[in-house]
CSV table of C-alpha atoms in Angstrom, one decimal:
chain,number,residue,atom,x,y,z
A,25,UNK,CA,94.2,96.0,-211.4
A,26,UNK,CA,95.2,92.6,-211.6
A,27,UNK,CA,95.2,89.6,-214.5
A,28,UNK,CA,91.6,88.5,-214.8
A,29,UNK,CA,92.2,86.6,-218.0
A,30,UNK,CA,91.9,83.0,-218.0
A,31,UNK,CA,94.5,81.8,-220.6
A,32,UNK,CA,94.9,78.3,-219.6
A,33,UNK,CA,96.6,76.7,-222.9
A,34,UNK,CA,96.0,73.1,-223.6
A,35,UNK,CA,97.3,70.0,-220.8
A,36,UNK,CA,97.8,66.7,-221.3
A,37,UNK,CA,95.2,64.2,-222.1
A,38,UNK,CA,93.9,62.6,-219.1
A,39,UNK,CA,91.0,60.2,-218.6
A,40,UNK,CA,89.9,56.7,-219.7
A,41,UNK,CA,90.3,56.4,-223.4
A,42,UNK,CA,90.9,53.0,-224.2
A,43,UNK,CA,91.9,49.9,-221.6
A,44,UNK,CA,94.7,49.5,-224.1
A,45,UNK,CA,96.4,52.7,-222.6
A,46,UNK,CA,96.0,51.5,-219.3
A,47,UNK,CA,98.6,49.1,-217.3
A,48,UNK,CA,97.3,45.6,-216.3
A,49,UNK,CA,97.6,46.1,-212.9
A,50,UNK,CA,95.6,49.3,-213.0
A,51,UNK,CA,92.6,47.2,-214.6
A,52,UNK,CA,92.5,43.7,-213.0
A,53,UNK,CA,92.3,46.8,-209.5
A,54,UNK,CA,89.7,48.8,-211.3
A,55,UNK,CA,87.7,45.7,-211.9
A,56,UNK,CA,88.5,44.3,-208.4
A,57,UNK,CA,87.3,47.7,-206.5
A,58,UNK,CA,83.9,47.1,-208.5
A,59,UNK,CA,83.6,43.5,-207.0
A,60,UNK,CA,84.1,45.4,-203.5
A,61,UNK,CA,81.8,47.9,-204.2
A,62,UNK,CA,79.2,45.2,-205.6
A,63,UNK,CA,79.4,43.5,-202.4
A,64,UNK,CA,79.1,46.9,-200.4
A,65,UNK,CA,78.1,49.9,-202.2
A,66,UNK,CA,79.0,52.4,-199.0
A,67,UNK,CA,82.2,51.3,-199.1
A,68,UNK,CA,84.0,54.6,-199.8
A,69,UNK,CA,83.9,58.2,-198.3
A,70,UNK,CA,82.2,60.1,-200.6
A,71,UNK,CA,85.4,60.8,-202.5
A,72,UNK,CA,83.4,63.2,-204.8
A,73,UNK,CA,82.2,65.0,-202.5
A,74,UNK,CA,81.6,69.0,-203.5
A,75,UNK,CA,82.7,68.0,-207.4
A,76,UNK,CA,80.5,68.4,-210.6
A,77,UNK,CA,80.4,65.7,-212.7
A,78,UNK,CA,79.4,66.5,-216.6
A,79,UNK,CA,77.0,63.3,-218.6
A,80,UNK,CA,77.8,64.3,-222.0
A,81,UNK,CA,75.0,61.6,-223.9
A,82,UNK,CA,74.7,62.1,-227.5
A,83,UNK,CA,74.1,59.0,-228.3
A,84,UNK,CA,71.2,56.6,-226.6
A,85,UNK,CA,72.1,54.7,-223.5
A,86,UNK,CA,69.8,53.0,-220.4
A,87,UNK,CA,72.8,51.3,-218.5
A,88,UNK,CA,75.8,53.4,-219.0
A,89,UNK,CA,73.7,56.7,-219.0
A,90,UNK,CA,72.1,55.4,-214.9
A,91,UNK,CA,75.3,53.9,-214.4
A,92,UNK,CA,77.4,56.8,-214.2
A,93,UNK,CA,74.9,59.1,-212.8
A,94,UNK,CA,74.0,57.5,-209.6
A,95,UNK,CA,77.4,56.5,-209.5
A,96,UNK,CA,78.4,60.3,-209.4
A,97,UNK,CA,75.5,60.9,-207.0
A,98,UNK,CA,76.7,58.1,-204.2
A,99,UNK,CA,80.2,59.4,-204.8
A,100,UNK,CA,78.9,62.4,-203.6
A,101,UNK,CA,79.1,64.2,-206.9
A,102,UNK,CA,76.5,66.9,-208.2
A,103,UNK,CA,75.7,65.3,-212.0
A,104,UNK,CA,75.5,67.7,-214.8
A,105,UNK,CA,73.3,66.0,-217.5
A,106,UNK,CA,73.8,67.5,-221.5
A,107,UNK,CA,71.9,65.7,-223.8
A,108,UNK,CA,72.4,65.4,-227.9
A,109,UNK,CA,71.7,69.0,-228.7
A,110,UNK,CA,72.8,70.4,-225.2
A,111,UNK,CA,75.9,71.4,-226.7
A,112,UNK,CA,77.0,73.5,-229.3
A,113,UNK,CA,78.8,70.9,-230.4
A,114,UNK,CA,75.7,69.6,-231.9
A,115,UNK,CA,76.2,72.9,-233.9
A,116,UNK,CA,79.5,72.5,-235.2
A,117,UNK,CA,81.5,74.2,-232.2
A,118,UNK,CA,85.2,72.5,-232.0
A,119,UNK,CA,85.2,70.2,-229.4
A,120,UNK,CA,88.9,72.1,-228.4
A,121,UNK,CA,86.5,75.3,-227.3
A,122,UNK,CA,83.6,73.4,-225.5
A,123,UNK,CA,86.5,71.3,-223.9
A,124,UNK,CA,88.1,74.9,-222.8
A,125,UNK,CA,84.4,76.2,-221.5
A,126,UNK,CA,83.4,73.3,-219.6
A,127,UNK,CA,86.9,72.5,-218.0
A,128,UNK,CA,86.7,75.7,-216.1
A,129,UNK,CA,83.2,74.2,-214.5
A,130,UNK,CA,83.4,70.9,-214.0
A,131,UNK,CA,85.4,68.2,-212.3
A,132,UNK,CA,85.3,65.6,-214.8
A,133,UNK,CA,83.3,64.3,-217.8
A,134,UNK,CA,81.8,61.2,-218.9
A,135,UNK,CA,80.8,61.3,-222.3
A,136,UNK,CA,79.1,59.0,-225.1
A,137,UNK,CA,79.3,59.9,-228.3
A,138,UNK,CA,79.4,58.7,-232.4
A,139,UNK,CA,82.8,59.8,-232.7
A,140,UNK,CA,86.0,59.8,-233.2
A,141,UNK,CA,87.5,59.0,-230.0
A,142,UNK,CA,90.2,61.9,-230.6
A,143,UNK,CA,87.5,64.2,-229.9
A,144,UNK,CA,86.8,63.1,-226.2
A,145,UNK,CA,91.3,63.7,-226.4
A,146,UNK,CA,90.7,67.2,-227.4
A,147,UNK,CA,88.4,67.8,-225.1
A,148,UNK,CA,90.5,66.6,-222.1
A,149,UNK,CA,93.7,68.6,-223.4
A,150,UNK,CA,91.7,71.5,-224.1
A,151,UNK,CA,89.6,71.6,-220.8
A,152,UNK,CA,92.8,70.0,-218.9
A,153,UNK,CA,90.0,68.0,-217.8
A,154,UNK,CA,89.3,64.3,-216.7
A,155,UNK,CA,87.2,62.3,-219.4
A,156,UNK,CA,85.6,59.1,-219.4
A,157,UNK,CA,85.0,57.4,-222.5
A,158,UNK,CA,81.6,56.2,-222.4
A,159,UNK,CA,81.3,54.9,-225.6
A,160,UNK,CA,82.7,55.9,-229.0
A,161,UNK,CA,82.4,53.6,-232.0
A,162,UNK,CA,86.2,52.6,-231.6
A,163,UNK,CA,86.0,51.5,-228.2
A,164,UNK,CA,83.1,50.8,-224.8
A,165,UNK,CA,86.3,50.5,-221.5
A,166,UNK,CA,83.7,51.1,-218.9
A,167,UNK,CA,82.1,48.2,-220.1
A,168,UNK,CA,85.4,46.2,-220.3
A,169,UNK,CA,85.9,46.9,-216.9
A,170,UNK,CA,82.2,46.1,-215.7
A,171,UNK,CA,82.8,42.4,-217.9
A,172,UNK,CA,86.0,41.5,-216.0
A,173,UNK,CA,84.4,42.8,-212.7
A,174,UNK,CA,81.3,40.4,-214.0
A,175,UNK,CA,84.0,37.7,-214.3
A,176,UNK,CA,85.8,37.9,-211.3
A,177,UNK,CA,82.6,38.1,-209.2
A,178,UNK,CA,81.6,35.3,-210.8
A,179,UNK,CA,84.6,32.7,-211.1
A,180,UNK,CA,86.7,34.1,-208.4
A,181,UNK,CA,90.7,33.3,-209.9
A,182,UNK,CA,90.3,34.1,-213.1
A,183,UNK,CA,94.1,32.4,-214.5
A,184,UNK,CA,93.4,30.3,-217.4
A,185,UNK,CA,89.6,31.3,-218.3
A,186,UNK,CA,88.7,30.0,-221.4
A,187,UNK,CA,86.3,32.8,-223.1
A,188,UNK,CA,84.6,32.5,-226.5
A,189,UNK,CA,82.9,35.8,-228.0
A,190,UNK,CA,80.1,34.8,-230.9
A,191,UNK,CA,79.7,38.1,-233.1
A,192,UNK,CA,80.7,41.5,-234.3
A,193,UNK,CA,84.0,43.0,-233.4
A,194,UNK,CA,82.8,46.0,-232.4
A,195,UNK,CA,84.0,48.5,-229.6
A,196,UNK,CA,82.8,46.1,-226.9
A,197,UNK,CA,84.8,43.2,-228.0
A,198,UNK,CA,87.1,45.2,-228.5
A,199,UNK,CA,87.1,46.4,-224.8
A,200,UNK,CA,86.8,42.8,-223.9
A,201,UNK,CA,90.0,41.8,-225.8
A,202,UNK,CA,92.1,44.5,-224.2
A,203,UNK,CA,90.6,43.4,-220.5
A,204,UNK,CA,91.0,40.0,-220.9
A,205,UNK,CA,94.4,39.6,-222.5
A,206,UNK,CA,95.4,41.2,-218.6
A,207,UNK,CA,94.5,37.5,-217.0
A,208,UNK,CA,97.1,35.3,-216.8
A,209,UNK,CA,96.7,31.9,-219.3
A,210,UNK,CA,93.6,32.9,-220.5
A,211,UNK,CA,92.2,31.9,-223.9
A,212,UNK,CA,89.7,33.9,-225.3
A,213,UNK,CA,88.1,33.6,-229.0
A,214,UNK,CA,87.0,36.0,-230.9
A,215,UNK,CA,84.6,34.8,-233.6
A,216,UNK,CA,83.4,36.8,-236.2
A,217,UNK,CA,81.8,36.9,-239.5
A,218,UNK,CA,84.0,37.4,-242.1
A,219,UNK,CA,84.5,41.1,-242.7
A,220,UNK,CA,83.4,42.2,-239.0
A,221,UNK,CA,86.4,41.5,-236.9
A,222,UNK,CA,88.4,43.4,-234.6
A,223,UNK,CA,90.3,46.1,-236.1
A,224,UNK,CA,93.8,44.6,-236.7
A,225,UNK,CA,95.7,47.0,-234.6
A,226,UNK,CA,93.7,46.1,-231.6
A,227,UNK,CA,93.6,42.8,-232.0
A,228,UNK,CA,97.7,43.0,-232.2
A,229,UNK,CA,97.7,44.9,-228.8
A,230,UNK,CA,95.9,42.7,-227.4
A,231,UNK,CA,98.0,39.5,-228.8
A,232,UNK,CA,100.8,41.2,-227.2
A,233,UNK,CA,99.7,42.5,-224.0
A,234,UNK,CA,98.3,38.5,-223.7
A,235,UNK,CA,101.5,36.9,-224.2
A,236,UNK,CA,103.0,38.7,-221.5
A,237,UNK,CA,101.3,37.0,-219.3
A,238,UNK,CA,100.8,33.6,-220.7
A,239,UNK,CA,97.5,34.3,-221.9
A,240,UNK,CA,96.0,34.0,-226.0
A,241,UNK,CA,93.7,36.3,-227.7
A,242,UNK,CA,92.7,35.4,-231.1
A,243,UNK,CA,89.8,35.6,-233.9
A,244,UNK,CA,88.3,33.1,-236.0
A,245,UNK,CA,85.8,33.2,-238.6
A,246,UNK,CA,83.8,29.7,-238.5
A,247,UNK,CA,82.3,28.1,-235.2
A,248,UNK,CA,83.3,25.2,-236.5
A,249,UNK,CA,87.0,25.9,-235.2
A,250,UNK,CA,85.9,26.9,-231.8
A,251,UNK,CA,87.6,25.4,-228.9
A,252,UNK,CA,86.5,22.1,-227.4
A,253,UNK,CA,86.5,23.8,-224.2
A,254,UNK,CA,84.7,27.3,-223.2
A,255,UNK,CA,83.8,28.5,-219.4
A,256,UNK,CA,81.7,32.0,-220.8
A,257,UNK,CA,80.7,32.3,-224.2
A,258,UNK,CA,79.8,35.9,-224.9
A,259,UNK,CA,77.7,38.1,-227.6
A,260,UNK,CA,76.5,41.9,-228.0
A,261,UNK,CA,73.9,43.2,-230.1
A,262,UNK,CA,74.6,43.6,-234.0
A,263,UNK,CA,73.7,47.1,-233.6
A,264,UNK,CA,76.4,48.8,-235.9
A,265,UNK,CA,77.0,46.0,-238.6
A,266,UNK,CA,74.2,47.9,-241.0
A,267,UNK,CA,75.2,51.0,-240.3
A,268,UNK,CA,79.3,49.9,-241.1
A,269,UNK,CA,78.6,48.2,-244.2
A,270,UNK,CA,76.7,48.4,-247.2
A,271,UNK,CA,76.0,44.6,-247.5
A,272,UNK,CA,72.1,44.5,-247.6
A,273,UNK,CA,72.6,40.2,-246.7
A,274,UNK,CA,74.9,41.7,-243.9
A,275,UNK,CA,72.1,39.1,-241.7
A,276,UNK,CA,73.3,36.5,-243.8
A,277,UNK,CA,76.9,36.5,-242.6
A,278,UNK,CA,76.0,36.8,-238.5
A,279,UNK,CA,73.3,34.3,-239.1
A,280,UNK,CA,76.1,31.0,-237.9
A,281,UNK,CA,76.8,33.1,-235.2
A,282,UNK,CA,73.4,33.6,-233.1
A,283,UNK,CA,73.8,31.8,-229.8
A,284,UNK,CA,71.2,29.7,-229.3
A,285,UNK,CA,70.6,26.9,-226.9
A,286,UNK,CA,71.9,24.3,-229.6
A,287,UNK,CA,75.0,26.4,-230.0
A,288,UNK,CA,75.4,26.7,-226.5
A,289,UNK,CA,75.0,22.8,-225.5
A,290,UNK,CA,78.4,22.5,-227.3
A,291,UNK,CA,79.6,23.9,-223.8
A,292,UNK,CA,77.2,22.4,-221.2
A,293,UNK,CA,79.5,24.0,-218.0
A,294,UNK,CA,79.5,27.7,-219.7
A,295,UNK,CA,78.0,30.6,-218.7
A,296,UNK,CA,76.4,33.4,-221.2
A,297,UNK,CA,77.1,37.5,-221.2
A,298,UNK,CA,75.5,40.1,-223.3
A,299,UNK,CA,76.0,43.3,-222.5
A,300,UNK,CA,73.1,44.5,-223.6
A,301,UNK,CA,70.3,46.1,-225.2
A,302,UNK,CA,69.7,42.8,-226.4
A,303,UNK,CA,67.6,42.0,-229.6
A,304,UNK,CA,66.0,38.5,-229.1
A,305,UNK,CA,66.1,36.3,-232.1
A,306,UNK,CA,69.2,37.8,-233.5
A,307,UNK,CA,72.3,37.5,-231.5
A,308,UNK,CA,70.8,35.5,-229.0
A,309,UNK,CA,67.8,33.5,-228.3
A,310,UNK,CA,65.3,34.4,-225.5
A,311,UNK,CA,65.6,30.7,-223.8
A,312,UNK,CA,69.2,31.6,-223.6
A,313,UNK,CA,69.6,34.9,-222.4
A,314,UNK,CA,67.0,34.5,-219.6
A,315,UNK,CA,68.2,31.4,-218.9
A,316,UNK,CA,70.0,29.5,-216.0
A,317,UNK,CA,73.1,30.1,-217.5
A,318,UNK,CA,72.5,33.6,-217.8
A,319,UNK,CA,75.0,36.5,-215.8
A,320,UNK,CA,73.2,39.0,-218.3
A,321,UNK,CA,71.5,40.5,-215.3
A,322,UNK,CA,74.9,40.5,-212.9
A,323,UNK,CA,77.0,42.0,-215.8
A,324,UNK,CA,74.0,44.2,-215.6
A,325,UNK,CA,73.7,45.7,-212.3
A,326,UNK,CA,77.7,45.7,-212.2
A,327,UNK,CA,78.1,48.2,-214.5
A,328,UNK,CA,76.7,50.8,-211.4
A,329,UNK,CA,80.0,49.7,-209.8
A,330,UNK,CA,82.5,49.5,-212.2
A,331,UNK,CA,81.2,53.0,-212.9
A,332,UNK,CA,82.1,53.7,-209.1
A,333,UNK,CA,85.2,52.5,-209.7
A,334,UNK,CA,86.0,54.2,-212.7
A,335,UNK,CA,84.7,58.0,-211.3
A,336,UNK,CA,86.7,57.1,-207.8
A,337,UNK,CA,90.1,56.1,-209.5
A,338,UNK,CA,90.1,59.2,-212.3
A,339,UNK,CA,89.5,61.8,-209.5
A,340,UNK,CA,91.7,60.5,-207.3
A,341,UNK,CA,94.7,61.9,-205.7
A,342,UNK,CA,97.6,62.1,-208.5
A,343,UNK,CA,95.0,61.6,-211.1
């Protein structure tokens, strides 16, 4: 009788963790291939075809959640929903074991979750499985790539965009940093409240992968030192500022930095992005985010196709 067993022992990691991992060239493509799908969403032959595609969700999620799933589905992919208490790891299983169970099932996995990011690791090495990070409290790279994609649609060239972000340095931004420091002489500006910055060691990545190629990434702490000059000035919601800290006059600190239209008449050419769920009256103002100036709704819709993008390239031959 032969070996039945499956005794697979762990792999190495594979997926999309952080854009910080990634080479430059493999995200300015990533966020190019979403423009091209933007502009034609049957642009591909159903690369994903015959594969099973895992939507781990434990955390709530409109855009990333649909995003992913109909991205699987026009891939050709057969989507495997798990909500919050789908899995036993809602029950305390290691994430090792679950990654070693559903790696001999499915193709790949996209999963959002509270955390750590070294969990969505294990899984991959355990399962020796592809895993997207949809969001973990240390980092949101899909929506990195859906911004840049946002950018490039938008602006064309992007060498030498000057971006301001007004807010929390949370896993957005920092997504965000690590895209952006990829465009050659940009200038982006991270301003936070005192307190609620990047984590240094991102930040320091991102300096460095910026001066590479020509390009600045830093962070102040006043809007009064913004730059004279700014093409996008972005936000996100302060969604994880009261659960981070124990300040109860934490809405005291982000007050200076709520975008409103006075704020953003400093820069009368620049666009606004918000990645959204957006809460009206704190980060932004309604006049603002609905406004002309507004690619809310583009950065929106893109992240369907940077999704594409994403699910084509971690499938894909080599990968």
């Amino acid at each position: 009788m032969g070996d039945t067993h499956i005794q697979q022992g762990p792999g190495p990691e594979h997926g999309l963790f952080s854009l910080a991992e990634l080479p430059p060239p493999l995200i300015t493509g990533l966020a190019a291939r979403a423009v091209e799908l933007f502009h034609d969403g049957t642009a591909h032959d159903r690369p994903l075809a015959g594969r099973a595609v895992g939507l781990l969700f434990a955390r709530p999620s409109t855009r990333t959640r649909t995003a992913f799933t109909v991205a699987a589905l026009r891939l050709g992919a057969a989507p495997v929903p798990y909500g919050p208490a789908d899995l036993h790891l809602a029950g305390g299983e290691p994430a090792g074991d679950t990654g070693r169970a559903l790696g001999s099932m499915l193709d790949v996995l996209v999963a959002r979750t509270p955390g750590p990011l070294d969990d969505l690791r294990d899984l991959s090495r355990q399962g020796r499985l592809p895993v997207v990070n949809a969001q973990t409290p240390e980092e949101h790279p899909s929506q990195g790539v859906s911004d840049l994609a946002t950018l490039a649609l938008s602006f064309g060239d992007l060498t030498g965009l000057r971006v301001l972000y007004a807010g929390e340095g949370n896993g957005t931004a920092v997504a965000l940093a690590h895209a952006l420091a990829t465009v050659p002489r940009a200038r982006v500006t991270f301003a936070t409240p005192a307190g609620y910055g990047l984590p240094e060691e991102d930040l320091r990545a991102a300096e460095r992968r910026a001066a590479a190629v020509g390009a600045t990434v830093g962070q102040i702490h006043d809007l009064c030192a913004a730059p004279r000059e700014v093409d996008v000035v972005c936000t996100t919601r302060w969604r994880t500022a009261a659960a981070r800290h124990a300040d109860p006059a934490w809405r005291e600190a982000f007050r200076p930095f709520h975008v409103s239209e006075g704020l953003l008449s400093r820069w009368p050419r620049a666009s606004f992005m918000h990645d959204l769920p957006a809460q009206r009256g704190d980060e932004v103002e309604g006049r603002v985010l609905d406004g002309p100036r507004s690619l809310v709704w583009t950065q929106a819709a893109m992240k369907l196709y940077a999704a594409m993008a994403v699910l084509e390239w971690i499938t894909g031959p080599g990968d």
